[in-house]
Amino acid sequence: MAVSGEKRQRKNNRVTLEDIAHYCDVSKATVSRVLNGHLNEFPVSEAMIQRVKGAAERLGYRPNRLARAIRNQRTSLIGLSFIHVDPHERSEDQISFDSHVMGDISNSIISHPDFKDYDLVLHDRVESADHPSQEGDFKSDLFEGMIYLTPTEGHREFLDVASSEFPIVLLGLIDGAEKKVPCIDINNRTMATRAVNHLIETGRKNILMLVPEKLQHVCCIQDRINGYHDALKENNIPESTEFLRTVRSLEENVAAFFSDLRCLDEIDGIFCPTDELAALCIPTLKEMGKKIPEDIAIMGFNDLPIARHTNPPLSTVRRPAVQQGRAAIDLLLKILNKEIPYEPGFHEIETELVIRESTRK
């Protein structure tokens, strides 16, 4: 006989399938079929499905992941791989990436409606010349699949590890990767070209590209550098090595850079491939007597919250991290659930320029 009224979970005891079965006055097998999605084995009424699920929620049931993994011979673990950065060596760009971009991507993954049966595990990978990644670096954590962030040309080992048995979805792009794995990204090169073209359309001709020193080897940054070159070439503007520079994204480093820059008075536009670096340029240049945008127009990239709070607000390129993360997990889950085959290719996420006061005519 079913027990009427609300039953409360026993203190300090994990709610089991037996508890739910007793609560609903049904068999443990019925509860298992409902909660594990095995409804094709035996018919279960919609009313009973809702009754069992409602009881599980009221009692605070949490599935036993280990038991499920052993039973189904699946771990239900998905890795989110990112580059390890020494905490003492982190720049403003890297701090912001961790707090905003990583947060947006991970939240978009775990909030996906079909992710409820999986767990997300952060995979902190080391990238150095003397530490090439091995297959075990990816597979030792028993992931069923992986979403791989911020690829670099110097570490392409993941391309040899990826397979239909261990699917990797790349959030980003490196040369030739789209021929081996599915890649999801905005077109960084095209959008950088559009950003620099915008500066040129406002009358700027002497455009400095200032690149974060710590990120210069990341492929999306390289694509943005190439986009800068493309824009100058399209507009027949001669290039100068003086106008493509790197700096560490810390306030004191940016201030020292501009103090020592001999060609500062020639510059009428600046393109930074990250908002954090562009935001650091604004107060430094204003302290040196430059008006933004009258003397120097400044364009960033990513459209992070900081871009809206600089003075003046920063023009930038929107990087839809939430949309990228959602597209990546949607694709990976369909692959893991055998809904689609594991196939290489490039899936472009559309984006746009965001024009604010830092580049107004």
GROMACS .gro file of C-alpha atoms in nm:
model
  361
    1MET     CA    1   0.000   0.000   0.000
    2ALA     CA    2   0.133   0.343  -0.087
    3VAL     CA    3   0.212   0.574   0.200
    4SER     CA    4   0.015   0.898   0.184
    5GLY     CA    5   0.164   1.242   0.243
    6GLU     CA    6   0.523   1.358   0.214
    7LYS     CA    7   0.798   1.120   0.316
    8ARG     CA    8   1.121   1.280   0.426
    9GLN     CA    9   1.462   1.146   0.342
   10ARG     CA   10   1.625   0.969   0.636
   11LYS     CA   11   1.896   1.189   0.781
   12ASN     CA   12   2.247   1.107   0.661
   13ASN     CA   13   2.120   0.811   0.452
   14ARG     CA   14   2.136   0.804   0.074
   15VAL     CA   15   1.798   0.755  -0.091
   16THR     CA   16   1.789   0.427  -0.283
   17LEU     CA   17   1.571   0.278  -0.555
   18GLU     CA   18   1.412   0.063  -0.283
   19ASP     CA   19   1.308   0.377  -0.094
   20ILE     CA   20   1.138   0.519  -0.402
   21ALA     CA   21   0.974   0.183  -0.480
   22HIS     CA   22   0.837   0.164  -0.125
   23TYR     CA   23   0.717   0.524  -0.144
   24CYS     CA   24   0.529   0.458  -0.469
   25ASP     CA   25   0.424   0.101  -0.382
   26VAL     CA   26   0.579  -0.039  -0.699
   27SER     CA   27   0.864  -0.276  -0.773
   28LYS     CA   28   1.229  -0.170  -0.768
   29ALA     CA   29   1.251  -0.285  -1.133
   30THR     CA   30   0.983  -0.034  -1.235
   31VAL     CA   31   1.166   0.249  -1.057
   32SER     CA   32   1.493   0.146  -1.222
   33ARG     CA   33   1.336   0.142  -1.569
   34VAL     CA   34   1.189   0.489  -1.520
   35LEU     CA   35   1.497   0.657  -1.371
   36ASN     CA   36   1.745   0.487  -1.604
   37GLY     CA   37   1.544   0.553  -1.918
   38HIS     CA   38   1.482   0.186  -2.004
   39LEU     CA   39   1.116   0.235  -2.087
   40ASN     CA   40   1.125   0.024  -2.403
   41GLU     CA   41   1.180  -0.299  -2.212
   42PHE     CA   42   0.835  -0.309  -2.048
   43PRO     CA   43   0.543  -0.068  -2.082
   44VAL     CA   44   0.510   0.189  -1.803
   45SER     CA   45   0.220   0.434  -1.796
   46GLU     CA   46   0.284   0.807  -1.820
   47ALA     CA   47   0.113   0.853  -1.483
   48MET     CA   48   0.352   0.605  -1.321
   49ILE     CA   49   0.653   0.770  -1.486
   50GLN     CA   50   0.555   1.108  -1.340
   51ARG     CA   51   0.480   0.949  -1.002
   52VAL     CA   52   0.822   0.785  -0.980
   53LYS     CA   53   1.010   1.093  -1.099
   54GLY     CA   54   0.816   1.313  -0.859
   55ALA     CA   55   0.897   1.081  -0.568
   56ALA     CA   56   1.265   1.076  -0.661
   57GLU     CA   57   1.273   1.456  -0.658
   58ARG     CA   58   1.085   1.486  -0.328
   59LEU     CA   59   1.303   1.231  -0.154
   60GLY     CA   60   1.624   1.388  -0.284
   61TYR     CA   61   1.737   1.086  -0.485
   62ARG     CA   62   2.082   1.109  -0.642
   63PRO     CA   63   2.188   0.833  -0.883
   64ASN     CA   64   2.486   0.618  -0.787
   65ARG     CA   65   2.727   0.703  -1.067
   66LEU     CA   66   2.965   0.417  -0.991
   67ALA     CA   67   2.690   0.155  -0.994
   68ARG     CA   68   2.552   0.298  -1.316
   69ALA     CA   69   2.897   0.298  -1.479
   70ILE     CA   70   2.955  -0.066  -1.388
   71ARG     CA   71   2.607  -0.169  -1.500
   72ASN     CA   72   2.614   0.021  -1.830
   73GLN     CA   73   2.990  -0.009  -1.889
   74ARG     CA   74   2.997   0.369  -1.938
   75THR     CA   75   3.152   0.633  -1.713
   76SER     CA   76   2.931   0.922  -1.831
   77LEU     CA   77   3.229   1.155  -1.782
   78ILE     CA   78   3.300   1.436  -2.029
   79GLY     CA   79   3.630   1.623  -2.015
   80LEU     CA   80   3.673   1.997  -2.068
   81SER     CA   81   4.039   2.043  -2.158
   82PHE     CA   82   4.219   2.375  -2.110
   83ILE     CA   83   4.582   2.490  -2.086
   84HIS     CA   84   4.742   2.489  -1.740
   85VAL     CA   85   4.874   2.829  -1.636
   86ASP     CA   86   5.099   2.881  -1.334
   87PRO     CA   87   4.894   3.091  -1.088
   88HIS     CA   88   5.195   3.320  -1.034
   89GLU     CA   89   5.235   3.381  -1.409
   90ARG     CA   90   4.875   3.461  -1.504
   91SER     CA   91   4.810   3.778  -1.702
   92GLU     CA   92   4.490   3.983  -1.704
   93ASP     CA   93   4.384   3.801  -2.021
   94GLN     CA   94   4.423   3.459  -1.861
   95ILE     CA   95   4.246   3.561  -1.540
   96SER     CA   96   3.956   3.698  -1.741
   97PHE     CA   97   3.944   3.389  -1.963
   98ASP     CA   98   3.913   3.166  -1.657
   99SER     CA   99   3.648   3.379  -1.489
  100HIS     CA  100   3.432   3.471  -1.790
  101VAL     CA  101   3.491   3.254  -2.096
  102MET     CA  102   3.551   2.927  -1.908
  103GLY     CA  103   3.256   3.005  -1.683
  104ASP     CA  104   3.024   3.075  -1.976
  105ILE     CA  105   3.134   2.762  -2.163
  106SER     CA  106   3.111   2.526  -1.863
  107ASN     CA  107   2.772   2.667  -1.760
  108SER     CA  108   2.638   2.625  -2.112
  109ILE     CA  109   2.752   2.262  -2.105
  110ILE     CA  110   2.604   2.159  -1.772
  111SER     CA  111   2.277   2.343  -1.842
  112HIS     CA  112   2.217   2.148  -2.165
  113PRO     CA  113   1.893   1.951  -2.120
  114ASP     CA  114   2.054   1.625  -2.235
  115PHE     CA  115   2.358   1.660  -2.006
  116LYS     CA  116   2.172   1.545  -1.692
  117ASP     CA  117   2.311   1.191  -1.714
  118TYR     CA  118   2.673   1.309  -1.746
  119ASP     CA  119   2.937   1.472  -1.529
  120LEU     CA  120   3.180   1.741  -1.645
  121VAL     CA  121   3.544   1.703  -1.541
  122LEU     CA  122   3.803   1.978  -1.594
  123HIS     CA  123   4.116   1.853  -1.770
  124ASP     CA  124   4.408   2.083  -1.686
  125ARG     CA  125   4.671   2.009  -1.953
  126VAL     CA  126   5.036   2.115  -1.946
  127GLU     CA  127   5.178   2.253  -2.271
  128SER     CA  128   5.553   2.294  -2.294
  129ALA     CA  129   5.828   2.205  -2.541
  130ASP     CA  130   5.955   1.926  -2.314
  131HIS     CA  131   5.609   1.789  -2.233
  132PRO     CA  132   5.433   1.655  -2.544
  133SER     CA  133   5.091   1.515  -2.458
  134GLN     CA  134   5.055   1.137  -2.452
  135GLU     CA  135   4.744   0.930  -2.519
  136GLY     CA  136   4.726   0.847  -2.148
  137ASP     CA  137   4.706   1.217  -2.063
  138PHE     CA  138   4.365   1.222  -2.227
  139LYS     CA  139   4.231   0.874  -2.151
  140SER     CA  140   4.350   0.812  -1.794
  141ASP     CA  141   4.047   0.993  -1.649
  142LEU     CA  142   3.808   0.753  -1.826
  143PHE     CA  143   3.632   1.022  -2.026
  144GLU     CA  144   3.374   0.912  -2.280
  145GLY     CA  145   3.451   1.222  -2.485
  146MET     CA  146   3.613   1.563  -2.459
  147ILE     CA  147   3.568   1.928  -2.550
  148TYR     CA  148   3.911   2.078  -2.617
  149LEU     CA  149   3.972   2.452  -2.568
  150THR     CA  150   4.243   2.697  -2.687
  151PRO     CA  151   4.444   2.474  -2.922
  152THR     CA  152   4.802   2.567  -3.013
  153GLU     CA  153   5.007   2.465  -3.317
  154GLY     CA  154   5.286   2.333  -3.093
  155HIS     CA  155   5.061   2.072  -2.936
  156ARG     CA  156   4.860   1.884  -3.196
  157GLU     CA  157   4.880   1.545  -3.022
  158PHE     CA  158   4.508   1.541  -2.944
  159LEU     CA  159   4.435   1.503  -3.316
  160ASP     CA  160   4.597   1.158  -3.309
  161VAL     CA  161   4.403   1.056  -2.998
  162ALA     CA  162   4.058   1.155  -3.126
  163SER     CA  163   3.845   0.876  -3.274
  164SER     CA  164   3.488   0.751  -3.282
  165GLU     CA  165   3.571   0.554  -2.965
  166PHE     CA  166   3.712   0.867  -2.798
  167PRO     CA  167   3.544   1.164  -2.969
  168ILE     CA  168   3.699   1.507  -2.922
  169VAL     CA  169   3.518   1.825  -3.025
  170LEU     CA  170   3.753   2.120  -3.074
  171LEU     CA  171   3.638   2.462  -2.957
  172GLY     CA  172   3.871   2.659  -3.178
  173LEU     CA  173   4.070   2.584  -3.491
  174ILE     CA  174   4.426   2.503  -3.591
  175ASP     CA  175   4.559   2.437  -3.939
  176GLY     CA  176   4.410   2.118  -4.081
  177ALA     CA  177   4.221   2.021  -3.764
  178GLU     CA  178   3.886   2.042  -3.942
  179LYS     CA  179   3.999   1.746  -4.156
  180LYS     CA  180   4.040   1.525  -3.848
  181VAL     CA  181   3.793   1.640  -3.581
  182PRO     CA  182   3.476   1.849  -3.560
  183CYS     CA  183   3.572   2.212  -3.486
  184ILE     CA  184   3.343   2.485  -3.356
  185ASP     CA  185   3.441   2.852  -3.357
  186ILE     CA  186   3.377   3.197  -3.492
  187ASN     CA  187   3.586   3.297  -3.793
  188ASN     CA  188   3.855   3.481  -3.597
  189ARG     CA  189   4.049   3.589  -3.904
  190THR     CA  190   3.749   3.733  -4.087
  191MET     CA  191   3.622   3.913  -3.778
  192ALA     CA  192   3.964   4.064  -3.707
  193THR     CA  193   3.973   4.189  -4.066
  194ARG     CA  194   3.631   4.349  -4.016
  195ALA     CA  195   3.745   4.509  -3.691
  196VAL     CA  196   4.052   4.667  -3.852
  197ASN     CA  197   3.846   4.770  -4.156
  198HIS     CA  198   3.615   4.953  -3.916
  199LEU     CA  199   3.913   5.149  -3.782
  200ILE     CA  200   4.019   5.230  -4.137
  201GLU     CA  201   3.666   5.342  -4.226
  202THR     CA  202   3.682   5.594  -3.941
  203GLY     CA  203   3.991   5.747  -4.105
  204ARG     CA  204   4.267   5.558  -3.920
  205LYS     CA  205   4.573   5.464  -4.123
  206ASN     CA  206   4.851   5.407  -3.869
  207ILE     CA  207   4.706   5.116  -3.675
  208LEU     CA  208   4.906   4.946  -3.403
  209MET     CA  209   4.824   4.583  -3.328
  210LEU     CA  210   4.917   4.508  -2.969
  211VAL     CA  211   4.921   4.136  -2.882
  212PRO     CA  212   4.921   3.976  -2.534
  213GLU     CA  213   5.264   3.821  -2.487
  214LYS     CA  214   5.131   3.514  -2.302
  215LEU     CA  215   4.871   3.437  -2.569
  216GLN     CA  216   5.060   3.507  -2.890
  217HIS     CA  217   5.097   3.135  -2.976
  218VAL     CA  218   4.728   3.051  -2.923
  219CYS     CA  219   4.575   2.979  -3.262
  220CYS     CA  220   4.277   3.215  -3.237
  221ILE     CA  221   4.520   3.499  -3.159
  222GLN     CA  222   4.731   3.401  -3.460
  223ASP     CA  223   4.417   3.410  -3.675
  224ARG     CA  224   4.338   3.759  -3.545
  225ILE     CA  225   4.692   3.872  -3.630
  226ASN     CA  226   4.646   3.736  -3.982
  227GLY     CA  227   4.316   3.923  -4.005
  228TYR     CA  228   4.499   4.245  -3.919
  229HIS     CA  229   4.746   4.180  -4.203
  230ASP     CA  230   4.458   4.104  -4.442
  231ALA     CA  231   4.285   4.436  -4.367
  232LEU     CA  232   4.600   4.640  -4.425
  233LYS     CA  233   4.662   4.457  -4.753
  234GLU     CA  234   4.302   4.504  -4.871
  235ASN     CA  235   4.332   4.878  -4.811
  236ASN     CA  236   4.683   4.915  -4.958
  237ILE     CA  237   4.825   5.032  -4.626
  238PRO     CA  238   5.197   4.957  -4.593
  239GLU     CA  239   5.293   4.736  -4.300
  240SER     CA  240   5.555   4.829  -4.043
  241THR     CA  241   5.717   4.601  -3.786
  242GLU     CA  242   5.686   4.894  -3.544
  243PHE     CA  243   5.309   4.857  -3.562
  244LEU     CA  244   5.287   4.489  -3.461
  245ARG     CA  245   5.405   4.444  -3.103
  246THR     CA  246   5.362   4.221  -2.798
  247VAL     CA  247   5.329   4.317  -2.434
  248ARG     CA  248   5.241   4.144  -2.111
  249SER     CA  249   4.882   4.219  -2.010
  250LEU     CA  250   4.958   4.387  -1.679
  251GLU     CA  251   4.899   4.754  -1.606
  252GLU     CA  252   5.262   4.838  -1.531
  253ASN     CA  253   5.385   4.658  -1.844
  254VAL     CA  254   5.139   4.840  -2.070
  255ALA     CA  255   5.234   5.175  -1.916
  256ALA     CA  256   5.605   5.104  -1.968
  257PHE     CA  257   5.542   4.992  -2.326
  258PHE     CA  258   5.372   5.316  -2.431
  259SER     CA  259   5.628   5.528  -2.245
  260ASP     CA  260   5.903   5.368  -2.453
  261LEU     CA  261   5.714   5.360  -2.785
  262ARG     CA  262   5.894   5.598  -3.020
  263CYS     CA  263   5.620   5.595  -3.284
  264LEU     CA  264   5.335   5.676  -3.042
  265ASP     CA  265   5.260   6.014  -3.198
  266GLU     CA  266   5.215   5.850  -3.540
  267ILE     CA  267   4.952   5.603  -3.417
  268ASP     CA  268   4.585   5.689  -3.469
  269GLY     CA  269   4.432   5.345  -3.408
  270ILE     CA  270   4.498   5.038  -3.193
  271PHE     CA  271   4.363   4.686  -3.242
  272CYS     CA  272   4.403   4.441  -2.953
  273PRO     CA  273   4.296   4.075  -2.994
  274THR     CA  274   4.160   4.073  -2.637
  275ASP     CA  275   3.937   4.318  -2.452
  276GLU     CA  276   4.153   4.300  -2.139
  277LEU     CA  277   4.459   4.438  -2.317
  278ALA     CA  278   4.255   4.703  -2.498
  279ALA     CA  279   4.103   4.810  -2.166
  280LEU     CA  280   4.450   4.851  -2.015
  281CYS     CA  281   4.551   5.080  -2.303
  282ILE     CA  282   4.277   5.337  -2.244
  283PRO     CA  283   4.373   5.484  -1.902
  284THR     CA  284   4.744   5.467  -1.984
  285LEU     CA  285   4.703   5.667  -2.305
  286LYS     CA  286   4.469   5.918  -2.139
  287GLU     CA  287   4.729   5.979  -1.868
  288MET     CA  288   4.978   6.052  -2.148
  289GLY     CA  289   4.746   6.321  -2.286
  290LYS     CA  290   4.584   6.120  -2.566
  291LYS     CA  291   4.211   6.156  -2.626
  292ILE     CA  292   4.012   5.840  -2.700
  293PRO     CA  293   3.886   5.819  -2.975
  294GLU     CA  294   3.978   6.165  -3.109
  295ASP     CA  295   4.354   6.100  -3.111
  296ILE     CA  296   4.359   5.720  -3.099
  297ALA     CA  297   4.065   5.486  -3.166
  298ILE     CA  298   4.083   5.152  -2.983
  299MET     CA  299   3.921   4.820  -3.078
  300GLY     CA  300   3.918   4.503  -2.867
  301PHE     CA  301   3.796   4.147  -2.920
  302ASN     CA  302   3.561   3.907  -2.728
  303ASP     CA  303   3.301   4.153  -2.587
  304LEU     CA  304   3.364   4.064  -2.224
  305PRO     CA  305   3.190   4.265  -1.948
  306ILE     CA  306   3.495   4.490  -1.909
  307ALA     CA  307   3.435   4.630  -2.260
  308ARG     CA  308   3.115   4.798  -2.142
  309HIS     CA  309   3.275   4.958  -1.838
  310THR     CA  310   3.584   5.129  -1.978
  311ASN     CA  311   3.581   5.507  -2.026
  312PRO     CA  312   3.495   5.541  -2.307
  313PRO     CA  313   3.318   5.205  -2.362
  314LEU     CA  314   3.518   4.973  -2.587
  315SER     CA  315   3.433   4.874  -2.944
  316THR     CA  316   3.497   4.504  -2.989
  317VAL     CA  317   3.407   4.178  -3.163
  318ARG     CA  318   3.148   3.965  -2.989
  319ARG     CA  319   3.264   3.613  -2.903
  320PRO     CA  320   2.947   3.416  -2.817
  321ALA     CA  321   3.105   3.176  -2.565
  322VAL     CA  322   2.770   3.045  -2.441
  323GLN     CA  323   2.659   2.965  -2.795
  324GLN     CA  324   2.995   2.799  -2.869
  325GLY     CA  325   2.977   2.584  -2.558
  326ARG     CA  326   2.618   2.484  -2.627
  327ALA     CA  327   2.700   2.390  -2.987
  328ALA     CA  328   3.000   2.183  -2.874
  329ILE     CA  329   2.814   1.982  -2.609
  330ASP     CA  330   2.512   1.938  -2.835
  331LEU     CA  331   2.734   1.787  -3.103
  332LEU     CA  332   2.931   1.569  -2.860
  333LEU     CA  333   2.620   1.430  -2.689
  334LYS     CA  334   2.466   1.337  -3.025
  335ILE     CA  335   2.790   1.155  -3.113
  336LEU     CA  336   2.803   0.972  -2.778
  337ASN     CA  337   2.436   0.874  -2.806
  338LYS     CA  338   2.495   0.739  -3.160
  339GLU     CA  339   2.251   0.987  -3.313
  340ILE     CA  340   2.512   1.109  -3.562
  341PRO     CA  341   2.851   0.971  -3.675
  342TYR     CA  342   3.180   1.120  -3.557
  343GLU     CA  343   3.289   1.328  -3.855
  344PRO     CA  344   3.544   1.608  -3.903
  345GLY     CA  345   3.446   1.953  -4.024
  346PHE     CA  346   3.422   2.319  -3.932
  347HIS     CA  347   3.102   2.450  -3.772
  348GLU     CA  348   3.109   2.831  -3.782
  349ILE     CA  349   2.932   3.036  -3.516
  350GLU     CA  350   2.808   3.367  -3.652
  351THR     CA  351   2.905   3.684  -3.465
  352GLU     CA  352   2.925   4.061  -3.508
  353LEU     CA  353   3.112   4.384  -3.441
  354VAL     CA  354   2.998   4.581  -3.137
  355ILE     CA  355   3.065   4.950  -3.200
  356ARG     CA  356   3.097   5.172  -2.893
  357GLU     CA  357   3.248   5.510  -2.809
  358SER     CA  358   3.616   5.409  -2.831
  359THR     CA  359   3.603   5.416  -3.213
  360ARG     CA  360   3.332   5.671  -3.289
  361LYS     CA  361   3.418   5.927  -3.557
   0.00000   0.00000   0.00000
